[in-house]
Coordinates of N, CA and C in Angstrom, one line a residue:
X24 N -159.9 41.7 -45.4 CA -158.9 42.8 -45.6 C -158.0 42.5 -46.8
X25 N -157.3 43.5 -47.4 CA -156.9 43.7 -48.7 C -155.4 42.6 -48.6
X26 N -154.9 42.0 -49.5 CA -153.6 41.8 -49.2 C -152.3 42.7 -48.8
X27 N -152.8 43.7 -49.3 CA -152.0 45.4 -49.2 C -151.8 45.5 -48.4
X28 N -152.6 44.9 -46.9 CA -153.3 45.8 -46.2 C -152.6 44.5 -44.8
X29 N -151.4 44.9 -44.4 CA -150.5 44.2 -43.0 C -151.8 44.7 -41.6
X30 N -152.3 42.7 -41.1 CA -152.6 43.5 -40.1 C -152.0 44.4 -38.9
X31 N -152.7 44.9 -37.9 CA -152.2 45.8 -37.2 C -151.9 45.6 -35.7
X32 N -150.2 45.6 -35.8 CA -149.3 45.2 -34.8 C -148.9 46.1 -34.1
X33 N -149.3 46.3 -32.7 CA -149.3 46.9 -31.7 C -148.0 47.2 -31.3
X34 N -146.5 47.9 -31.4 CA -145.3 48.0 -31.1 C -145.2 49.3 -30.7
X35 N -144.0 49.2 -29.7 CA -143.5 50.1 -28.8 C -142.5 50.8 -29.7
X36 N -142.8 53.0 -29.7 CA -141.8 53.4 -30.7 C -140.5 53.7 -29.6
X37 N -139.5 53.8 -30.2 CA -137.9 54.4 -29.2 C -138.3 55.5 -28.8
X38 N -138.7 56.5 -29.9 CA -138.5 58.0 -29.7 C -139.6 58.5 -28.6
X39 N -140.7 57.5 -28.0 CA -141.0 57.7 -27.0 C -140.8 57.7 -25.6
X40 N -139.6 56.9 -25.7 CA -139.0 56.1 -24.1 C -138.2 57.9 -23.7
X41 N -137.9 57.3 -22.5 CA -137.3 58.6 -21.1 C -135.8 58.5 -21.4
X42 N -135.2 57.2 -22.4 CA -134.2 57.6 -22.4 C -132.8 57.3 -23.1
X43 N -133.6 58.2 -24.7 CA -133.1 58.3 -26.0 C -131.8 59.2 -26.0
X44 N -130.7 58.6 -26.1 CA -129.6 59.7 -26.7 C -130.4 60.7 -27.2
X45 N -129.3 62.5 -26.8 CA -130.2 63.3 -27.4 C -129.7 63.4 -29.0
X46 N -128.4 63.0 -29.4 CA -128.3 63.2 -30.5 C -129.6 62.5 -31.5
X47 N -129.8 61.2 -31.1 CA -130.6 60.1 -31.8 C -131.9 60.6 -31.9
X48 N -132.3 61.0 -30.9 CA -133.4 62.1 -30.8 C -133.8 63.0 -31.6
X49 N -132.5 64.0 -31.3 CA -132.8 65.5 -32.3 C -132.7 64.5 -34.0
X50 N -131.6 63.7 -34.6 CA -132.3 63.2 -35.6 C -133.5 62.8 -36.2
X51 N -134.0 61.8 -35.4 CA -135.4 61.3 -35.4 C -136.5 62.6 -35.7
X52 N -136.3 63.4 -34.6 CA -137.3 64.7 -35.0 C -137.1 65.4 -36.4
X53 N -135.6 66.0 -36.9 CA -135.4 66.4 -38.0 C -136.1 65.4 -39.0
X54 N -136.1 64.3 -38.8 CA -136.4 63.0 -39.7 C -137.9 63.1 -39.7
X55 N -138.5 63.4 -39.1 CA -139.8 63.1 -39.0 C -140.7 64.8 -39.7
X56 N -139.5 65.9 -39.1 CA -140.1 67.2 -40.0 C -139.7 67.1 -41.6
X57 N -138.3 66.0 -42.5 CA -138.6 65.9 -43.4 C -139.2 65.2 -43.8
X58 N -139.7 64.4 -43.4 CA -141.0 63.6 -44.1 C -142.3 64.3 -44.0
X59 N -142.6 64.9 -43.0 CA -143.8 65.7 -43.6 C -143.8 66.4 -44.6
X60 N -142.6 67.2 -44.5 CA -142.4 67.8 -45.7 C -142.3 67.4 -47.5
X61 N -141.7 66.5 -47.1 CA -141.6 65.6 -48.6 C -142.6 64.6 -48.6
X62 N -143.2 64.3 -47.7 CA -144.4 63.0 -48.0 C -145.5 63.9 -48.1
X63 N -145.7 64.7 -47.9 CA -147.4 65.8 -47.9 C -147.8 65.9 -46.8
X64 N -147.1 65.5 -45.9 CA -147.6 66.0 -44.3 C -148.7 67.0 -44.1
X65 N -147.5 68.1 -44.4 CA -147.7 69.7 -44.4 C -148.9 69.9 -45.0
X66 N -149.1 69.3 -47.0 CA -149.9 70.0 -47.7 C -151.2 69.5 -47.0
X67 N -151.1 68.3 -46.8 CA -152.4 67.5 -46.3 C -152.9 68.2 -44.9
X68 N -152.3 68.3 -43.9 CA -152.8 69.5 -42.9 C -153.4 70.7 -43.2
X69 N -152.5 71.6 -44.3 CA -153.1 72.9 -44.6 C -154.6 72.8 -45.3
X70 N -154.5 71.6 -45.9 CA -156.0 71.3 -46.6 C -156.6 71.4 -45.4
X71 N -156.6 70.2 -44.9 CA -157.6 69.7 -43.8 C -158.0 71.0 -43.0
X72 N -157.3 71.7 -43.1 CA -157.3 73.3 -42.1 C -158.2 74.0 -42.7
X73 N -157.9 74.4 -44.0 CA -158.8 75.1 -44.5 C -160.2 74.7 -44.4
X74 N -160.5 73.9 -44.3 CA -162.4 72.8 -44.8 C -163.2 73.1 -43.5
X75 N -161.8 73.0 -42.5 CA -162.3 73.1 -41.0 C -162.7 74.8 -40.4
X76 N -161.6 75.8 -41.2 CA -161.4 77.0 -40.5 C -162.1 78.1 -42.0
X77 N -163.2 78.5 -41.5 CA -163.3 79.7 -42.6 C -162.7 80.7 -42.5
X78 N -161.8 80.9 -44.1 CA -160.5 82.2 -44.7 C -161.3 83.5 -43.8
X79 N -162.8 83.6 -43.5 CA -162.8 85.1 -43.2 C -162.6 85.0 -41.7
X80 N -162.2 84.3 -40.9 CA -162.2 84.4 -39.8 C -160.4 84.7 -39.6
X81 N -160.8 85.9 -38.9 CA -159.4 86.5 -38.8 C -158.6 85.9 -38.0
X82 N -159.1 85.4 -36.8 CA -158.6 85.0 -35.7 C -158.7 83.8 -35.3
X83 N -157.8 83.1 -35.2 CA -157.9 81.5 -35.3 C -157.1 80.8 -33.8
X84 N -157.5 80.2 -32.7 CA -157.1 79.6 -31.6 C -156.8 77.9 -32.1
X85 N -156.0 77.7 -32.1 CA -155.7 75.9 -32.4 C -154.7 75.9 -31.5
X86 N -155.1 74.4 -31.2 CA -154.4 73.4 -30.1 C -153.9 72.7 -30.9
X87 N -152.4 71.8 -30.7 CA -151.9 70.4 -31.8 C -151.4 69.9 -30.6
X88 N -152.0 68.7 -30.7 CA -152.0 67.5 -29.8 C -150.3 66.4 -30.1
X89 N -149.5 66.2 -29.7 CA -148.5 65.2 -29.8 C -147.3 65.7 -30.9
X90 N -147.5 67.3 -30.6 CA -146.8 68.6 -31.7 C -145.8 68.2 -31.8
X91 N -144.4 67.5 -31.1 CA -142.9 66.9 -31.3 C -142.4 68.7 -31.3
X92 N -142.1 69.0 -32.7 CA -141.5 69.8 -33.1 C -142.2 71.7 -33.6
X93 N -143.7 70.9 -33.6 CA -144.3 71.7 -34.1 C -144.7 71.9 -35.5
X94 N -144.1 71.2 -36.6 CA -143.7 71.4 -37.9 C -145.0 71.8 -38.6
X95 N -146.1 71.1 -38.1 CA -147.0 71.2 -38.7 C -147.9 72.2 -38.3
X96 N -148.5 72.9 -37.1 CA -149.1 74.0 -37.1 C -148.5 75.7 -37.5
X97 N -146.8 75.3 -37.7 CA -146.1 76.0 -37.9 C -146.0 76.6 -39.0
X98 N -146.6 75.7 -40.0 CA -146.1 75.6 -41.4 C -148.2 76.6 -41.9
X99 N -148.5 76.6 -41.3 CA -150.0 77.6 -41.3 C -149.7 79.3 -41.0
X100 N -148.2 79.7 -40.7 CA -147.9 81.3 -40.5 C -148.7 81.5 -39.8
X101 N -148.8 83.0 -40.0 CA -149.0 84.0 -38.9 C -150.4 84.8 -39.3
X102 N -150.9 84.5 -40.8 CA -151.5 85.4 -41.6 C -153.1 85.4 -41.0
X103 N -153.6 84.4 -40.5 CA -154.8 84.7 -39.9 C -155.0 84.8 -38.4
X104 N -153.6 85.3 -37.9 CA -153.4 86.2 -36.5 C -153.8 84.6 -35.5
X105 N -153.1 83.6 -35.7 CA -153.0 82.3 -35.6 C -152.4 82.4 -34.4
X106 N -153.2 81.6 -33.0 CA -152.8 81.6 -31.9 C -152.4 80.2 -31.4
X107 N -151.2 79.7 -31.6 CA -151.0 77.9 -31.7 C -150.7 77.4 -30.2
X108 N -151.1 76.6 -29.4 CA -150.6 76.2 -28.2 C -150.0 74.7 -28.9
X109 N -149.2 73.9 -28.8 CA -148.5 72.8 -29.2 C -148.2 71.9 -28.0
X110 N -148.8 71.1 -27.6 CA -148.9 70.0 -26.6 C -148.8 69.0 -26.8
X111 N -147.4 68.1 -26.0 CA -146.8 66.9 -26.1 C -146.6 66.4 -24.7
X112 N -146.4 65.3 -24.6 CA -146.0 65.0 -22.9 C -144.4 64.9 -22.6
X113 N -143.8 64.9 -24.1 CA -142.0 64.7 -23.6 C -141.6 66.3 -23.9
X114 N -141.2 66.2 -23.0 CA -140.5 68.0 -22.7 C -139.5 68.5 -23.5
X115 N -138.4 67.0 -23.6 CA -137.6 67.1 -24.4 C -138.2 67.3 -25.7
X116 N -139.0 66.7 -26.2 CA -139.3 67.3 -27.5 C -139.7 68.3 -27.4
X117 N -140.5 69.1 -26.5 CA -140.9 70.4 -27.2 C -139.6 71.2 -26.5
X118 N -138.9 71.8 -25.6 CA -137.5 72.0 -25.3 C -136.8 72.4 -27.1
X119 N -136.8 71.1 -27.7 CA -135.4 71.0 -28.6 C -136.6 71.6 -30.0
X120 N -137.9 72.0 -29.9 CA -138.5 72.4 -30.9 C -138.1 74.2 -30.7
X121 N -138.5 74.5 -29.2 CA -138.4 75.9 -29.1 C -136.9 76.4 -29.1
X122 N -136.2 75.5 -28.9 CA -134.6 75.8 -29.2 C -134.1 76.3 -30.8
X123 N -134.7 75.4 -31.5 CA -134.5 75.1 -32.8 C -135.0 75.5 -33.9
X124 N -136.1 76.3 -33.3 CA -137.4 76.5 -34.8 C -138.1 77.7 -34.1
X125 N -137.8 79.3 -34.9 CA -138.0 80.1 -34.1 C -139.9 80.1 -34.7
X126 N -140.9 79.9 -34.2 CA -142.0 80.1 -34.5 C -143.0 80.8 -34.2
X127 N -144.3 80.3 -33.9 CA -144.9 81.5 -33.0 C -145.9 80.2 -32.0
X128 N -145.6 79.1 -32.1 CA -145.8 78.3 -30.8 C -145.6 78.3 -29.0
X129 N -146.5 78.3 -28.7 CA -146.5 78.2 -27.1 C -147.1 76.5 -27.0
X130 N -145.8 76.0 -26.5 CA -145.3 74.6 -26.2 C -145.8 74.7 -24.7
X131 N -146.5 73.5 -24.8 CA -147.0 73.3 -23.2 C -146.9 71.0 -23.1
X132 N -146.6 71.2 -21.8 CA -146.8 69.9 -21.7 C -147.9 69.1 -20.9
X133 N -148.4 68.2 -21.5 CA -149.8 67.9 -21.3 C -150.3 66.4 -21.5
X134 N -151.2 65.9 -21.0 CA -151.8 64.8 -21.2 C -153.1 65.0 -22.6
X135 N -152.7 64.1 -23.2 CA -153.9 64.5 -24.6 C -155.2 63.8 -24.2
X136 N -155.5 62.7 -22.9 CA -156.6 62.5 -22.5 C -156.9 63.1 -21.3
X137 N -156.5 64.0 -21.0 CA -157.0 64.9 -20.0 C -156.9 66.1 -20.4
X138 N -156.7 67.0 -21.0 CA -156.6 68.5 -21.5 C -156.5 69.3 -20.5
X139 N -155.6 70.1 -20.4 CA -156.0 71.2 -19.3 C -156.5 72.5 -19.8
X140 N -157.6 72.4 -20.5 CA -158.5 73.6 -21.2 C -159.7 73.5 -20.7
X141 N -160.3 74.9 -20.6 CA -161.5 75.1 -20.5 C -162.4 74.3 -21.6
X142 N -163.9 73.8 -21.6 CA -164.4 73.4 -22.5 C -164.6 74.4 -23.7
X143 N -164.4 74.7 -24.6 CA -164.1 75.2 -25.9 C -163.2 76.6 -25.7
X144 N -162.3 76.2 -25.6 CA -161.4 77.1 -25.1 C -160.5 77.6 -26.2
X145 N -160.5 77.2 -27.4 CA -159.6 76.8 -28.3 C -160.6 76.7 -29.5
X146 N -160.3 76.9 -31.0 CA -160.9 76.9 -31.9 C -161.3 75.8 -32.7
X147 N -159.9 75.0 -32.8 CA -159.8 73.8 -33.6 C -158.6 73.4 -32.7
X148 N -158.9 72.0 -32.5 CA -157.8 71.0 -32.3 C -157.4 69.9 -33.3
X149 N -156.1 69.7 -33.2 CA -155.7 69.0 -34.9 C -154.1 68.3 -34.2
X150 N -154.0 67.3 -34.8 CA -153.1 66.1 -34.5 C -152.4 65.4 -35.7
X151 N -151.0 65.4 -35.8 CA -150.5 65.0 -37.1 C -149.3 63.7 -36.6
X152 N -149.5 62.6 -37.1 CA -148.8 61.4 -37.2 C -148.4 60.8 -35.4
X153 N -150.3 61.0 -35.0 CA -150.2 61.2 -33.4 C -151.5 59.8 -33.0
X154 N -152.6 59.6 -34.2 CA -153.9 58.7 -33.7 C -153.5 57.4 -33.9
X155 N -152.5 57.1 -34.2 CA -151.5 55.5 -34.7 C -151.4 55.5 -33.8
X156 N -150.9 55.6 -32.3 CA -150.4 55.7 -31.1 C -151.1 54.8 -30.3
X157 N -152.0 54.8 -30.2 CA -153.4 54.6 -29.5 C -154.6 53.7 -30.3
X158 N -154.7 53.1 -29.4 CA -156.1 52.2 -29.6 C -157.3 52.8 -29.7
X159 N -158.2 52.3 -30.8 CA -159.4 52.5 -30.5 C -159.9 53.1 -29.7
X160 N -160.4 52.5 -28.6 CA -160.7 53.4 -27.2 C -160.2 54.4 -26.7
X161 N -158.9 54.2 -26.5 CA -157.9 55.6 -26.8 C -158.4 57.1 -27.4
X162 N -158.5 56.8 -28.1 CA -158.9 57.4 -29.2 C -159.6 57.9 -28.8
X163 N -161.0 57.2 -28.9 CA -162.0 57.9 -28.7 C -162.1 58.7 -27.5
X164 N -161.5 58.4 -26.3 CA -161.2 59.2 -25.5 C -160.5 60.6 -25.6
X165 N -159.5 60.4 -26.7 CA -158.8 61.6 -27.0 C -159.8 63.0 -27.8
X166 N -160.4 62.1 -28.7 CA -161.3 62.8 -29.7 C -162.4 63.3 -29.0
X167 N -163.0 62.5 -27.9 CA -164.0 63.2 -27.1 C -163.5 64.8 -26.2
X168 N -162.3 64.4 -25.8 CA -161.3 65.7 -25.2 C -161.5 66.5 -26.3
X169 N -161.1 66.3 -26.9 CA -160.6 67.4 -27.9 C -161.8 67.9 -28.7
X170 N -163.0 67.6 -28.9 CA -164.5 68.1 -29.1 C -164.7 69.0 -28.0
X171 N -164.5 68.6 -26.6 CA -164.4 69.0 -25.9 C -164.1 70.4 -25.5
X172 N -162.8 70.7 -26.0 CA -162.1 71.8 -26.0 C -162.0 73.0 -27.1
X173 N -162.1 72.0 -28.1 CA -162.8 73.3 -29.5 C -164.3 73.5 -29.6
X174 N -163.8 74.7 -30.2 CA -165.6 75.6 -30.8 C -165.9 75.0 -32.1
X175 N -164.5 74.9 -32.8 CA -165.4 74.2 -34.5 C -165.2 72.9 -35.0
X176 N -164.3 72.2 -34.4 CA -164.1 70.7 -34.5 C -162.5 70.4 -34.3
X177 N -162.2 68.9 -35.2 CA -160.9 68.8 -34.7 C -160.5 67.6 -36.2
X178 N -159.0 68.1 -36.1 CA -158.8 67.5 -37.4 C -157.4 66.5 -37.3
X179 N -157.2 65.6 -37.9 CA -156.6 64.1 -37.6 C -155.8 63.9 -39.1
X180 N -154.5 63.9 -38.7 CA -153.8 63.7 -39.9 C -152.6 62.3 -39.9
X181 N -153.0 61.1 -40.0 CA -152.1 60.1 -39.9 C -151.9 59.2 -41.4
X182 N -150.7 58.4 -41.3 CA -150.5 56.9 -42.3 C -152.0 56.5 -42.7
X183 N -152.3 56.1 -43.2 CA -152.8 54.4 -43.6 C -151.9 53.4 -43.3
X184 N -152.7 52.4 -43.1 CA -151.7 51.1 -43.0 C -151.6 50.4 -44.1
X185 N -150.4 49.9 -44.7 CA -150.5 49.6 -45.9 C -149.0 49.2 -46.4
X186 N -148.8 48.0 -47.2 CA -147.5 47.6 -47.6 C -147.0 48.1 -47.8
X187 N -147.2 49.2 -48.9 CA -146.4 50.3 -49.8 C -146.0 51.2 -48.9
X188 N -146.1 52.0 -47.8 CA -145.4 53.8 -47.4 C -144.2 52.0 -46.0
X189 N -144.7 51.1 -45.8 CA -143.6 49.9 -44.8 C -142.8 49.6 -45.6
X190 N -142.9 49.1 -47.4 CA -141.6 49.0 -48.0 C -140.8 50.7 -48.1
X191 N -141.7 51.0 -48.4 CA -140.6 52.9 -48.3 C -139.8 53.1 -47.3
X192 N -140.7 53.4 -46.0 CA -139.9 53.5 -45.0 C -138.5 52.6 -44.7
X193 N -138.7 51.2 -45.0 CA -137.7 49.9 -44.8 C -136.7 50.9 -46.0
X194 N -137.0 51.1 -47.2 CA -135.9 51.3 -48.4 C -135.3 52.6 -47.6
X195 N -135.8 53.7 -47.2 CA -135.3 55.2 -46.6 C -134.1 54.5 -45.4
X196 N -134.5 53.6 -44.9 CA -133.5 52.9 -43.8 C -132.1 52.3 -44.3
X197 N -132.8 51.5 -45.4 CA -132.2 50.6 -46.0 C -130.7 51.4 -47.0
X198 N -130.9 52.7 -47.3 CA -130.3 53.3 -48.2 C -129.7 54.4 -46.5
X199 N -130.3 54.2 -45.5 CA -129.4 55.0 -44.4 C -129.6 57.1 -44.8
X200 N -131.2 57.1 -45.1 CA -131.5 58.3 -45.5 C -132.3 59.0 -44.2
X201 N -132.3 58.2 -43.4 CA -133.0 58.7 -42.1 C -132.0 57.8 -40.9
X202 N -132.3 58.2 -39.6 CA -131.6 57.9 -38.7 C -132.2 56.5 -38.4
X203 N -131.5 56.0 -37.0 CA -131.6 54.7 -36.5 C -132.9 54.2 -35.7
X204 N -133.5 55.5 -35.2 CA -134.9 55.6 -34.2 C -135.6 55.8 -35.4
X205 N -135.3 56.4 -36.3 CA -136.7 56.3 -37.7 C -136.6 54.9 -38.3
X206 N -136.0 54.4 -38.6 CA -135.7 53.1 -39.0 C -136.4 52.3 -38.8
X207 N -136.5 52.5 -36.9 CA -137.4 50.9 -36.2 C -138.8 52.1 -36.0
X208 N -139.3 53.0 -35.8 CA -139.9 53.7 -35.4 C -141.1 53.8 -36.6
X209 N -140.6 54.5 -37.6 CA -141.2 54.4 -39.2 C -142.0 53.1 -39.3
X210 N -141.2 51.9 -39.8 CA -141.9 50.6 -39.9 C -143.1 50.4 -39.1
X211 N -142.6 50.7 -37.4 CA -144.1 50.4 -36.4 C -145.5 51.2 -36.2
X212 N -144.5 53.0 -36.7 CA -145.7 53.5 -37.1 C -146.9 53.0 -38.4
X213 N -146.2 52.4 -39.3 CA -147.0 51.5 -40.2 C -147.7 51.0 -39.4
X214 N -147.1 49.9 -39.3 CA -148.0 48.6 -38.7 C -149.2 49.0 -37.8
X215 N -148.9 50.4 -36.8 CA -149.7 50.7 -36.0 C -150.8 51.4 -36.5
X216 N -150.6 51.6 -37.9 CA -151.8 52.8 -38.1 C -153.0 52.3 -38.6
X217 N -154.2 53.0 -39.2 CA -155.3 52.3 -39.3 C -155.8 52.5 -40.7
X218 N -156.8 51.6 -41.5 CA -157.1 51.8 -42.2 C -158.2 53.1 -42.4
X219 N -158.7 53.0 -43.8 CA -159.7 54.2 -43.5 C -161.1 53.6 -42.8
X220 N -161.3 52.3 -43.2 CA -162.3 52.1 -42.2 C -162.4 52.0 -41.1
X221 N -161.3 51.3 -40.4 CA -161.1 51.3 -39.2 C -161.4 52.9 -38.6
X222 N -160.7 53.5 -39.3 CA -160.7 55.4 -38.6 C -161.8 55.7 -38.3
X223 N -163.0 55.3 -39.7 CA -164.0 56.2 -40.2 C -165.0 55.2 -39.0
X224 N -164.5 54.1 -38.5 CA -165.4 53.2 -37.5 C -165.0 54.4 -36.4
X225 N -164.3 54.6 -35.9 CA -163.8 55.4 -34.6 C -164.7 56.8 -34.3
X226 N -164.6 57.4 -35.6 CA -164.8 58.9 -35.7 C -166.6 58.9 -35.5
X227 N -166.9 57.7 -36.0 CA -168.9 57.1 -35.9 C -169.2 57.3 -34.6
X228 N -168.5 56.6 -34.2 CA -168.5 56.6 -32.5 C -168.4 57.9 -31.8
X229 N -167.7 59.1 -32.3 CA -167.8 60.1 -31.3 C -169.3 61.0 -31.2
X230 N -168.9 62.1 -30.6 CA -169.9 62.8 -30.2 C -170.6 63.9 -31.3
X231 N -169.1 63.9 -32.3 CA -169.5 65.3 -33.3 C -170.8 65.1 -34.3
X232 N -171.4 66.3 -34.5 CA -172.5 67.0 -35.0 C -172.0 66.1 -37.1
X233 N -171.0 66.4 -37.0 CA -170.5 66.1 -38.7 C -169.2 65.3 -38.8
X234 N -169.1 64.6 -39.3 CA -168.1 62.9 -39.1 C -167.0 62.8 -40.6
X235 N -166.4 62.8 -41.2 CA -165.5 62.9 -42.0 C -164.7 62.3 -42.5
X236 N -164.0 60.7 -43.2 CA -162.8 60.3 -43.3 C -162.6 60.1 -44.8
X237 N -161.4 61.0 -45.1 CA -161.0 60.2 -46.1 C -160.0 60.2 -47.0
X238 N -159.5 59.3 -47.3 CA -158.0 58.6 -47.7 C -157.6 60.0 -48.9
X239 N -156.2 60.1 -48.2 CA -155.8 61.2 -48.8 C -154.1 60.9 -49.4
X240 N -153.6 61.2 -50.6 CA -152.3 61.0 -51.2 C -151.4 61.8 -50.2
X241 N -150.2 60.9 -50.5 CA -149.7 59.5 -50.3 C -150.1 58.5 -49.2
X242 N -150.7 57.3 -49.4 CA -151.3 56.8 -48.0 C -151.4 57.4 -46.6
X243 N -152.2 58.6 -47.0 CA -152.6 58.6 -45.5 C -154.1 59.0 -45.5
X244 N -154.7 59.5 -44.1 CA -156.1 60.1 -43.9 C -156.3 61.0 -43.6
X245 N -157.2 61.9 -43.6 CA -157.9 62.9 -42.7 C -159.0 62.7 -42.2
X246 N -159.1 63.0 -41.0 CA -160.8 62.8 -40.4 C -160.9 64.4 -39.4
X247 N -162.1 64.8 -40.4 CA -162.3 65.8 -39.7 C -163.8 65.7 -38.9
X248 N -164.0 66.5 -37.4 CA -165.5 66.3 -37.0 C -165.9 67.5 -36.6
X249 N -167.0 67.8 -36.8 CA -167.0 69.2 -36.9 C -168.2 69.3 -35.4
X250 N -168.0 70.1 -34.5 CA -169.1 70.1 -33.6 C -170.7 70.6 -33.7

């Protein structure tokens, strides 16, 4: 492994636990929709969307798995009659998303290795700064669900693991440009995330018909699988 390249340390994030101040909370979330926004979150989703979803299909069903806020299925409009369900397991996050962010999301709360969908019930399923979370196995559990549940595949948008976006995040802290749950949270999401090989080992493993990874600016990935 690269010297770049911190191995990968399993840590518990705050903004997970039952019982986060809400103010620290609603930061963390704002904190985490500007960084998609300014790190390429966003652009890097919309890509991945497109490759997955053909422009002539008017009508588009997507699921987003570990949605928080929503920011990212959000940021796709309304223009191809886009039907988004947004599923998390903390209530409070989606609560303070539908409070806050008038969109066109229907927030549901859910287990992402169990799905409560019919098998292809849904068009595309897609997951942003959500497969760091989870192990391997995990994973592939999640990814089998979620083949499962879409008609055209499912698309995965996380970090790389890598010195450079852990000194960033540490400096964003360090200069007090994000809150106190991004601070310790940011860092672990580093450490927790995976390389492209590691991914592209995972995504081998599943079920799909067409397999996908690859390292996308500013350190991160996409893996798309197409059924």
């Amino acid at each position: 492994m690269s010297l770049l390249t911190p191995r990968r340390v399993e840590a518990d994030e705050l903004l997970d636990e039952d019982d986060v101040p809400f103010d620290e909370m609603a930061r963390s979330l704002r904190d985490l929709r500007r960084i998609n926004f300014l790190g390429g979150g966003i652009r890097i989703y919309k890509r991945l969307f497109s490759q997955l979803v053909d422009d002539s299909k008017r009508s588009v069903r997507l699921l987003d798995l570990g949605t928080g806020t929503s920011d990212l299925p959000a940021s796709l409009g309304t223009a191809r009659k886009l039907k988004t369900i947004g599923l998390d397991f903390k209530i409070d996050h989606l609560l303070y998303g539908r409070q806050n962010y008038h969109d066109h999301v229907l927030r549901v709360v859910g287990d992402a290795f169990k799905l409560p969908f019919r098998d292809q019930s849904v068009d595309v399923v897609t997951s942003g700064h959500f497969f760091h979370h989870f192990s391997e196995a995990e994973n592939l559990t999640i990814l089998e669900e979620s083949l499962r549940v879409s008609r055209l595949g499912v698309l995965v948008n996380d970090t790389r693991r890598h010195h450079i976006p852990l000194m960033v995040i540490r400096l964003l802290g360090f200069l007090r440009l994000v809150g106190p749950i991004t601070r310790l949270d940011g860092a672990a999401s580093v450490r927790r995330a995976y390389t492209i090989a590691e991914a592209r080992r995972c995504a081998t493993r599943t079920s799909a018909a067409g397999k996908q990874v690859v390292a996308m600016f500013p350190f991160r990935f996409g893996m798309l699988l197409r059924r």
